[in-house]
PDB file of C-alpha atoms in Angstrom:
ATOM      1  CA  UNK F   1     103.966  12.730-105.005  1.00 48.00           C
ATOM      2  CA  UNK F   2     102.258  11.023-102.061  1.00 60.00           C
ATOM      3  CA  UNK F   3     105.716  10.002-100.566  1.00 82.00           C
ATOM      4  CA  UNK F   4     106.952  13.418-101.045  1.00 84.00           C
ATOM      5  CA  UNK F   5     103.778  15.107 -99.542  1.00 85.00           C
ATOM      6  CA  UNK F   6     103.997  12.771 -96.609  1.00 86.00           C
ATOM      7  CA  UNK F   7     107.569  13.330 -95.792  1.00 86.00           C
ATOM      8  CA  UNK F   8     107.130  17.076 -96.234  1.00 85.00           C
ATOM      9  CA  UNK F   9     103.985  17.024 -93.814  1.00 86.00           C
ATOM     10  CA  UNK F  10     105.951  15.184 -91.286  1.00 84.00           C
ATOM     11  CA  UNK F  11     108.990  17.561 -91.571  1.00 84.00           C
ATOM     12  CA  UNK F  12     106.789  20.671 -91.548  1.00 87.00           C
ATOM     13  CA  UNK F  13     107.965  21.684 -94.995  1.00 90.00           C
ATOM     14  CA  UNK F  14     111.425  22.606 -93.870  1.00 88.00           C
ATOM     15  CA  UNK F  15     114.704  21.301 -95.547  1.00 88.00           C
ATOM     16  CA  UNK F  16     116.570  19.030 -93.106  1.00 85.00           C
ATOM     17  CA  UNK F  17     119.954  20.173 -94.636  1.00 85.00           C
ATOM     18  CA  UNK F  18     119.829  24.092 -94.496  1.00 85.00           C
ATOM     19  CA  UNK F  19     116.878  24.368 -92.133  1.00 85.00           C
ATOM     20  CA  UNK F  20     115.079  26.711 -94.328  1.00 88.00           C
ATOM     21  CA  UNK F  21     111.391  26.515 -95.457  1.00 91.00           C
ATOM     22  CA  UNK F  22     110.599  24.470 -98.642  1.00 90.00           C
ATOM     23  CA  UNK F  23     107.849  25.984-100.817  1.00 89.00           C
ATOM     24  CA  UNK F  24     105.283  23.369-101.353  1.00 85.00           C
ATOM     25  CA  UNK F  25     104.241  25.192-104.852  1.00 87.00           C
ATOM     26  CA  UNK F  26     107.819  25.356-106.190  1.00 87.00           C
ATOM     27  CA  UNK F  27     108.529  22.786-109.050  1.00 84.00           C
ATOM     28  CA  UNK F  28     110.425  19.768-108.007  1.00 80.00           C
ATOM     29  CA  UNK F  29     112.859  20.588-110.733  1.00 83.00           C
ATOM     30  CA  UNK F  30     113.814  24.082-109.275  1.00 83.00           C
ATOM     31  CA  UNK F  31     116.660  24.321-106.904  1.00 83.00           C
ATOM     32  CA  UNK F  32     114.361  25.727-104.177  1.00 84.00           C
ATOM     33  CA  UNK F  33     111.724  22.810-104.908  1.00 87.00           C
ATOM     34  CA  UNK F  34     110.897  19.979-102.673  1.00 90.00           C
ATOM     35  CA  UNK F  35     112.851  16.534-102.702  1.00 88.00           C
ATOM     36  CA  UNK F  36     113.035  13.533-100.623  1.00 88.00           C
ATOM     37  CA  UNK F  37     116.382  12.565 -99.202  1.00 81.00           C
ATOM     38  CA  UNK F  38     118.245  10.382 -96.863  1.00 70.00           C
ATOM     39  CA  UNK F  39     120.358  11.786 -94.086  1.00 59.00           C
ATOM     40  CA  UNK F  40     123.002   9.306 -94.836  1.00 55.00           C
ATOM     41  CA  UNK F  41     124.986   8.259 -97.817  1.00 51.00           C
ATOM     42  CA  UNK F  42     125.102   4.668 -96.690  1.00 53.00           C
ATOM     43  CA  UNK F  43     122.380   2.831 -99.029  1.00 55.00           C
ATOM     44  CA  UNK F  44     122.192   0.051 -96.378  1.00 56.00           C
ATOM     45  CA  UNK F  45     121.433   2.148 -93.482  1.00 53.00           C
ATOM     46  CA  UNK F  46     117.850   2.155 -92.187  1.00 58.00           C
ATOM     47  CA  UNK F  47     117.245   5.771 -91.863  1.00 59.00           C
ATOM     48  CA  UNK F  48     113.854   7.649 -92.519  1.00 71.00           C
ATOM     49  CA  UNK F  49     113.528   9.774 -95.532  1.00 82.00           C
ATOM     50  CA  UNK F  50     113.669  13.486 -95.007  1.00 83.00           C
ATOM     51  CA  UNK F  51     112.639  16.484 -96.805  1.00 86.00           C
ATOM     52  CA  UNK F  52     115.200  18.592 -98.542  1.00 86.00           C
ATOM     53  CA  UNK F  53     115.384  21.453-101.127  1.00 85.00           C
ATOM     54  CA  UNK F  54     116.363  19.970-104.502  1.00 86.00           C
ATOM     55  CA  UNK F  55     119.495  22.013-104.688  1.00 85.00           C
ATOM     56  CA  UNK F  56     120.498  21.110-101.246  1.00 84.00           C
ATOM     57  CA  UNK F  57     119.940  17.598-102.044  1.00 81.00           C
ATOM     58  CA  UNK F  58     121.998  17.718-105.297  1.00 79.00           C
ATOM     59  CA  UNK F  59     124.787  19.715-103.680  1.00 72.00           C
ATOM     60  CA  UNK F  60     125.025  17.164-100.877  1.00 68.00           C
ATOM     61  CA  UNK F  61     125.336  14.323-103.527  1.00 65.00           C
ATOM     62  CA  UNK F  62     126.439  11.011-102.210  1.00 62.00           C
ATOM     63  CA  UNK F  63     128.571  12.201 -99.536  1.00 68.00           C
ATOM     64  CA  UNK F  64     127.788  12.953 -95.848  1.00 72.00           C
ATOM     65  CA  UNK F  65     126.314  16.543 -95.337  1.00 74.00           C
ATOM     66  CA  UNK F  66     127.615  18.952 -92.990  1.00 78.00           C
ATOM     67  CA  UNK F  67     125.132  20.984 -90.658  1.00 83.00           C
ATOM     68  CA  UNK F  68     126.801  24.416 -90.407  1.00 85.00           C
ATOM     69  CA  UNK F  69     126.593  26.038 -87.005  1.00 92.00           C
ATOM     70  CA  UNK F  70     125.362  29.685 -87.445  1.00 92.00           C
ATOM     71  CA  UNK F  71     127.798  32.544 -87.677  1.00 92.00           C
ATOM     72  CA  UNK F  72     126.063  34.465 -84.892  1.00 94.00           C
ATOM     73  CA  UNK F  73     127.134  31.876 -82.168  1.00 95.00           C
ATOM     74  CA  UNK F  74     130.359  32.173 -80.701  1.00 95.00           C
ATOM     75  CA  UNK F  75     131.374  28.527 -80.033  1.00 95.00           C
ATOM     76  CA  UNK F  76     134.976  27.187 -80.083  1.00 93.00           C
ATOM     77  CA  UNK F  77     135.534  23.472 -81.062  1.00 92.00           C
ATOM     78  CA  UNK F  78     132.206  22.813 -82.502  1.00 95.00           C
ATOM     79  CA  UNK F  79     131.337  19.426 -83.073  1.00 95.00           C
ATOM     80  CA  UNK F  80     130.039  17.923 -86.282  1.00 94.00           C
ATOM     81  CA  UNK F  81     126.412  17.785 -85.590  1.00 92.00           C
ATOM     82  CA  UNK F  82     125.486  14.757 -88.037  1.00 89.00           C
ATOM     83  CA  UNK F  83     128.223  12.553 -86.147  1.00 91.00           C
ATOM     84  CA  UNK F  84     126.667  13.721 -82.717  1.00 93.00           C
ATOM     85  CA  UNK F  85     123.053  13.028 -84.026  1.00 91.00           C
ATOM     86  CA  UNK F  86     124.054   9.519 -85.094  1.00 88.00           C
ATOM     87  CA  UNK F  87     125.726   8.657 -81.775  1.00 91.00           C
ATOM     88  CA  UNK F  88     122.889  10.066 -79.507  1.00 93.00           C
ATOM     89  CA  UNK F  89     120.467   8.101 -81.771  1.00 89.00           C
ATOM     90  CA  UNK F  90     122.229   4.991 -81.436  1.00 89.00           C
ATOM     91  CA  UNK F  91     123.284   4.899 -77.843  1.00 89.00           C
ATOM     92  CA  UNK F  92     121.844   8.086 -76.018  1.00 90.00           C
ATOM     93  CA  UNK F  93     123.872   9.525 -73.286  1.00 92.00           C
ATOM     94  CA  UNK F  94     125.627  12.824 -73.183  1.00 94.00           C
ATOM     95  CA  UNK F  95     128.065  14.544 -75.498  1.00 95.00           C
ATOM     96  CA  UNK F  96     130.124  17.875 -75.100  1.00 96.00           C
ATOM     97  CA  UNK F  97     129.535  19.767 -78.504  1.00 96.00           C
ATOM     98  CA  UNK F  98     131.306  23.154 -78.083  1.00 96.00           C
ATOM     99  CA  UNK F  99     133.089  25.494 -75.480  1.00 96.00           C
ATOM    100  CA  UNK F 100     131.867  29.062 -75.256  1.00 96.00           C
ATOM    101  CA  UNK F 101     133.616  32.098 -73.422  1.00 96.00           C
ATOM    102  CA  UNK F 102     130.580  33.385 -71.767  1.00 96.00           C
ATOM    103  CA  UNK F 103     127.536  31.791 -70.150  1.00 96.00           C
ATOM    104  CA  UNK F 104     125.255  33.933 -72.482  1.00 96.00           C
ATOM    105  CA  UNK F 105     127.064  32.655 -75.619  1.00 97.00           C
ATOM    106  CA  UNK F 106     126.564  28.968 -74.323  1.00 97.00           C
ATOM    107  CA  UNK F 107     122.934  29.737 -73.557  1.00 97.00           C
ATOM    108  CA  UNK F 108     122.227  30.883 -77.028  1.00 97.00           C
ATOM    109  CA  UNK F 109     124.081  27.871 -78.417  1.00 97.00           C
ATOM    110  CA  UNK F 110     122.179  25.568 -76.304  1.00 97.00           C
ATOM    111  CA  UNK F 111     118.797  27.098 -77.184  1.00 96.00           C
ATOM    112  CA  UNK F 112     119.836  26.771 -80.904  1.00 95.00           C
ATOM    113  CA  UNK F 113     120.924  23.149 -80.575  1.00 95.00           C
ATOM    114  CA  UNK F 114     117.668  22.125 -78.860  1.00 93.00           C
ATOM    115  CA  UNK F 115     115.641  23.732 -81.672  1.00 90.00           C
ATOM    116  CA  UNK F 116     117.763  22.361 -84.340  1.00 90.00           C
ATOM    117  CA  UNK F 117     117.930  18.819 -83.046  1.00 90.00           C
ATOM    118  CA  UNK F 118     114.104  18.724 -82.699  1.00 86.00           C
ATOM    119  CA  UNK F 119     113.987  18.874 -86.590  1.00 83.00           C
ATOM    120  CA  UNK F 120     117.166  17.171 -87.395  1.00 84.00           C
ATOM    121  CA  UNK F 121     116.390  13.981 -85.351  1.00 84.00           C
ATOM    122  CA  UNK F 122     112.535  14.171 -84.758  1.00 81.00           C
ATOM    123  CA  UNK F 123     111.434  11.987 -82.008  1.00 83.00           C
ATOM    124  CA  UNK F 124     114.853  11.914 -80.074  1.00 88.00           C
ATOM    125  CA  UNK F 125     114.361  13.845 -76.781  1.00 91.00           C
ATOM    126  CA  UNK F 126     117.569  16.009 -76.672  1.00 94.00           C
ATOM    127  CA  UNK F 127     118.193  18.607 -73.948  1.00 95.00           C
ATOM    128  CA  UNK F 128     121.118  21.086 -74.015  1.00 96.00           C
ATOM    129  CA  UNK F 129     122.881  21.964 -70.807  1.00 96.00           C
ATOM    130  CA  UNK F 130     125.724  24.260 -69.759  1.00 97.00           C
ATOM    131  CA  UNK F 131     128.654  23.453 -67.499  1.00 96.00           C
ATOM    132  CA  UNK F 132     130.977  25.966 -66.129  1.00 95.00           C
ATOM    133  CA  UNK F 133     134.701  24.883 -65.852  1.00 87.00           C
ATOM    134  CA  UNK F 134     138.077  26.269 -66.462  1.00 87.00           C
ATOM    135  CA  UNK F 135     137.062  29.730 -67.160  1.00 89.00           C
ATOM    136  CA  UNK F 136     134.550  28.647 -70.028  1.00 95.00           C
ATOM    137  CA  UNK F 137     131.344  27.125 -70.520  1.00 97.00           C
ATOM    138  CA  UNK F 138     130.856  23.731 -72.085  1.00 96.00           C
ATOM    139  CA  UNK F 139     127.618  22.971 -73.876  1.00 97.00           C
ATOM    140  CA  UNK F 140     126.584  19.392 -73.514  1.00 97.00           C
ATOM    141  CA  UNK F 141     123.551  17.481 -75.331  1.00 96.00           C
ATOM    142  CA  UNK F 142     121.784  14.858 -73.329  1.00 96.00           C
ATOM    143  CA  UNK F 143     119.466  12.237 -75.091  1.00 92.00           C
ATOM    144  CA  UNK F 144     117.765   9.013 -73.880  1.00 77.00           C
ATOM    145  CA  UNK F 145     117.429   5.958 -75.826  1.00 62.00           C
ATOM    146  CA  UNK F 146     114.404   5.821 -78.185  1.00 55.00           C
TER     147      UNK F 146
END
């Protein structure tokens, strides 16, 4: 259990897949119990292990997970966040991740993205910005190389 405890403490007892709290007292055999997972299905990739609910880990299986955008955010053409995280981790830079009809919607999306990426890719300094253009507002993530 020491690996599980170490990973869980580092991740703040939050599931990296669903971003919900993981109960440390729950059995590891329960669907809401803790398990150690890798962010990628590629066994050769050198990616740090992450904390996940047993059910999230099992449901994900050996396929790439999809991090869902919240329903309350109004974002057109939302980017797949795992692919964005992998590119920003690998090369840094900027990436447009969605379009919003209003500046308020874009700001809500930007705030959520900064918060979510702080847990999705710990240690990668990511900032979210908004660019107006063409009657819409683009949400852009920027990251430096680690």
